[in-house]
Amino acid sequence: MARRCELTGKGVMVGNNVSHALNRTRRRFLPNLVNVTLISDALNRSVKLRISAAALRSVEHRGGLDAFLLKQDDADLSPLALGIKKEIRAALAA
């Protein structure tokens, strides 16, 4: 399973551990991913996603999963999230 947020695309970053003597060794900065179940109002069902804690705050700030997905760029979304976005657009159009 990739360490990537399904809604924002946030992934692993790399950098250095720097000691007091300024010795540098490579390290990885992992995103804070959480498994959540979000409710879609348009689809009347829940959706399980693996998203970052920052993305969860953004979803709540924008007013829920539907509003977040409709505003989010398609390039950042996972294939699962893109499918959900397509379903939401179809449900709102009907």
PDB file of C-alpha atoms in Angstrom:
ATOM      1  CA  MET A   1       0.000   0.000   0.000  1.00  0.00           C
ATOM      2  CA  ALA A   2       1.503   3.320  -1.072  1.00  0.00           C
ATOM      3  CA  ARG A   3       2.074   5.962   1.558  1.00  0.00           C
ATOM      4  CA  ARG A   4       0.054   8.593  -0.292  1.00  0.00           C
ATOM      5  CA  CYS A   5      -3.060  10.540   0.671  1.00  0.00           C
ATOM      6  CA  GLU A   6      -5.994   9.598  -1.564  1.00  0.00           C
ATOM      7  CA  LEU A   7      -7.446  13.118  -1.550  1.00  0.00           C
ATOM      8  CA  THR A   8      -4.504  15.517  -1.660  1.00  0.00           C
ATOM      9  CA  GLY A   9      -1.731  13.361  -3.118  1.00  0.00           C
ATOM     10  CA  LYS A  10       0.598  14.163  -0.219  1.00  0.00           C
ATOM     11  CA  GLY A  11       3.337  11.532  -0.099  1.00  0.00           C
ATOM     12  CA  VAL A  12       6.712  10.656   1.380  1.00  0.00           C
ATOM     13  CA  MET A  13       9.364  13.393   1.440  1.00  0.00           C
ATOM     14  CA  VAL A  14      13.092  12.877   1.935  1.00  0.00           C
ATOM     15  CA  GLY A  15      15.661  14.900   3.819  1.00  0.00           C
ATOM     16  CA  ASN A  16      18.556  14.650   6.225  1.00  0.00           C
ATOM     17  CA  ASN A  17      19.073  13.894   9.888  1.00  0.00           C
ATOM     18  CA  VAL A  18      21.566  16.526  11.008  1.00  0.00           C
ATOM     19  CA  SER A  19      23.605  15.770  14.124  1.00  0.00           C
ATOM     20  CA  HIS A  20      25.203  18.312  16.444  1.00  0.00           C
ATOM     21  CA  ALA A  21      28.470  17.756  14.523  1.00  0.00           C
ATOM     22  CA  LEU A  22      26.544  18.474  11.262  1.00  0.00           C
ATOM     23  CA  ASN A  23      26.860  14.886  10.054  1.00  0.00           C
ATOM     24  CA  ARG A  24      24.086  14.278   7.546  1.00  0.00           C
ATOM     25  CA  THR A  25      22.298  10.972   6.967  1.00  0.00           C
ATOM     26  CA  ARG A  26      19.305  10.466   4.709  1.00  0.00           C
ATOM     27  CA  ARG A  27      15.847   9.975   6.191  1.00  0.00           C
ATOM     28  CA  ARG A  28      12.205   9.837   5.113  1.00  0.00           C
ATOM     29  CA  PHE A  29       9.381  12.048   6.301  1.00  0.00           C
ATOM     30  CA  LEU A  30       6.164   9.995   6.216  1.00  0.00           C
ATOM     31  CA  PRO A  31       2.739  11.647   5.942  1.00  0.00           C
ATOM     32  CA  ASN A  32       0.352  11.257   8.873  1.00  0.00           C
ATOM     33  CA  LEU A  33      -2.138   8.887   7.209  1.00  0.00           C
ATOM     34  CA  VAL A  34      -5.337   7.777   8.923  1.00  0.00           C
ATOM     35  CA  ASN A  35      -8.049   5.362   7.822  1.00  0.00           C
ATOM     36  CA  VAL A  36     -11.379   7.190   7.940  1.00  0.00           C
ATOM     37  CA  THR A  37     -14.961   6.586   6.890  1.00  0.00           C
ATOM     38  CA  LEU A  38     -16.505   9.726   5.401  1.00  0.00           C
ATOM     39  CA  ILE A  39     -20.188  10.151   4.588  1.00  0.00           C
ATOM     40  CA  SER A  40     -21.252  11.430   1.181  1.00  0.00           C
ATOM     41  CA  ASP A  41     -24.508  13.402   1.311  1.00  0.00           C
ATOM     42  CA  ALA A  42     -25.121  13.153  -2.438  1.00  0.00           C
ATOM     43  CA  LEU A  43     -24.609   9.372  -2.541  1.00  0.00           C
ATOM     44  CA  ASN A  44     -26.253   8.643   0.827  1.00  0.00           C
ATOM     45  CA  ARG A  45     -23.493   6.203   1.766  1.00  0.00           C
ATOM     46  CA  SER A  46     -20.157   6.086   3.542  1.00  0.00           C
ATOM     47  CA  VAL A  47     -16.755   5.826   1.869  1.00  0.00           C
ATOM     48  CA  LYS A  48     -13.569   4.389   3.387  1.00  0.00           C
ATOM     49  CA  LEU A  49     -10.410   6.339   2.519  1.00  0.00           C
ATOM     50  CA  ARG A  50      -6.785   6.545   3.655  1.00  0.00           C
ATOM     51  CA  ILE A  51      -6.075  10.254   3.941  1.00  0.00           C
ATOM     52  CA  SER A  52      -3.687  12.554   5.775  1.00  0.00           C
ATOM     53  CA  ALA A  53      -4.755  14.310   8.957  1.00  0.00           C
ATOM     54  CA  ALA A  54      -4.368  17.667   7.181  1.00  0.00           C
ATOM     55  CA  ALA A  55      -6.716  16.486   4.410  1.00  0.00           C
ATOM     56  CA  LEU A  56      -9.274  15.449   7.023  1.00  0.00           C
ATOM     57  CA  ARG A  57      -9.195  18.985   8.434  1.00  0.00           C
ATOM     58  CA  SER A  58      -9.586  20.396   4.910  1.00  0.00           C
ATOM     59  CA  VAL A  59     -12.596  18.152   4.229  1.00  0.00           C
ATOM     60  CA  GLU A  60     -14.285  19.397   7.401  1.00  0.00           C
ATOM     61  CA  HIS A  61     -13.378  23.014   6.599  1.00  0.00           C
ATOM     62  CA  ARG A  62     -14.875  22.853   3.093  1.00  0.00           C
ATOM     63  CA  GLY A  63     -18.135  21.387   4.339  1.00  0.00           C
ATOM     64  CA  GLY A  64     -17.848  17.661   3.791  1.00  0.00           C
ATOM     65  CA  LEU A  65     -16.572  15.094   1.320  1.00  0.00           C
ATOM     66  CA  ASP A  66     -18.801  16.167  -1.567  1.00  0.00           C
ATOM     67  CA  ALA A  67     -17.736  19.815  -1.495  1.00  0.00           C
ATOM     68  CA  PHE A  68     -14.081  18.864  -1.112  1.00  0.00           C
ATOM     69  CA  LEU A  69     -14.057  16.455  -4.057  1.00  0.00           C
ATOM     70  CA  LEU A  70     -15.902  18.813  -6.390  1.00  0.00           C
ATOM     71  CA  LYS A  71     -13.365  21.566  -5.683  1.00  0.00           C
ATOM     72  CA  GLN A  72     -10.212  19.387  -5.698  1.00  0.00           C
ATOM     73  CA  ASP A  73      -8.060  19.063  -8.829  1.00  0.00           C
ATOM     74  CA  ASP A  74      -8.301  15.665 -10.575  1.00  0.00           C
ATOM     75  CA  ALA A  75      -4.497  15.293 -10.780  1.00  0.00           C
ATOM     76  CA  ASP A  76      -4.209  15.053  -6.981  1.00  0.00           C
ATOM     77  CA  LEU A  77      -6.953  12.460  -6.488  1.00  0.00           C
ATOM     78  CA  SER A  78      -6.472   8.687  -6.411  1.00  0.00           C
ATOM     79  CA  PRO A  79      -8.408   6.484  -8.861  1.00  0.00           C
ATOM     80  CA  LEU A  80     -10.851   5.583  -6.064  1.00  0.00           C
ATOM     81  CA  ALA A  81     -11.470   9.242  -5.239  1.00  0.00           C
ATOM     82  CA  LEU A  82     -11.906  10.074  -8.935  1.00  0.00           C
ATOM     83  CA  GLY A  83     -14.607   7.407  -9.194  1.00  0.00           C
ATOM     84  CA  ILE A  84     -16.386   8.805  -6.144  1.00  0.00           C
ATOM     85  CA  LYS A  85     -16.167  12.325  -7.605  1.00  0.00           C
ATOM     86  CA  LYS A  86     -17.728  11.078 -10.850  1.00  0.00           C
ATOM     87  CA  GLU A  87     -20.562   9.403  -8.934  1.00  0.00           C
ATOM     88  CA  ILE A  88     -21.206  12.590  -6.953  1.00  0.00           C
ATOM     89  CA  ARG A  89     -21.375  14.696 -10.150  1.00  0.00           C
ATOM     90  CA  ALA A  90     -23.842  12.219 -11.662  1.00  0.00           C
ATOM     91  CA  ALA A  91     -25.983  12.183  -8.510  1.00  0.00           C
ATOM     92  CA  LEU A  92     -26.091  15.985  -8.320  1.00  0.00           C
ATOM     93  CA  ALA A  93     -26.968  16.303 -12.023  1.00  0.00           C
ATOM     94  CA  ALA A  94     -29.931  13.932 -11.651  1.00  0.00           C
TER      95      ALA A  94
END
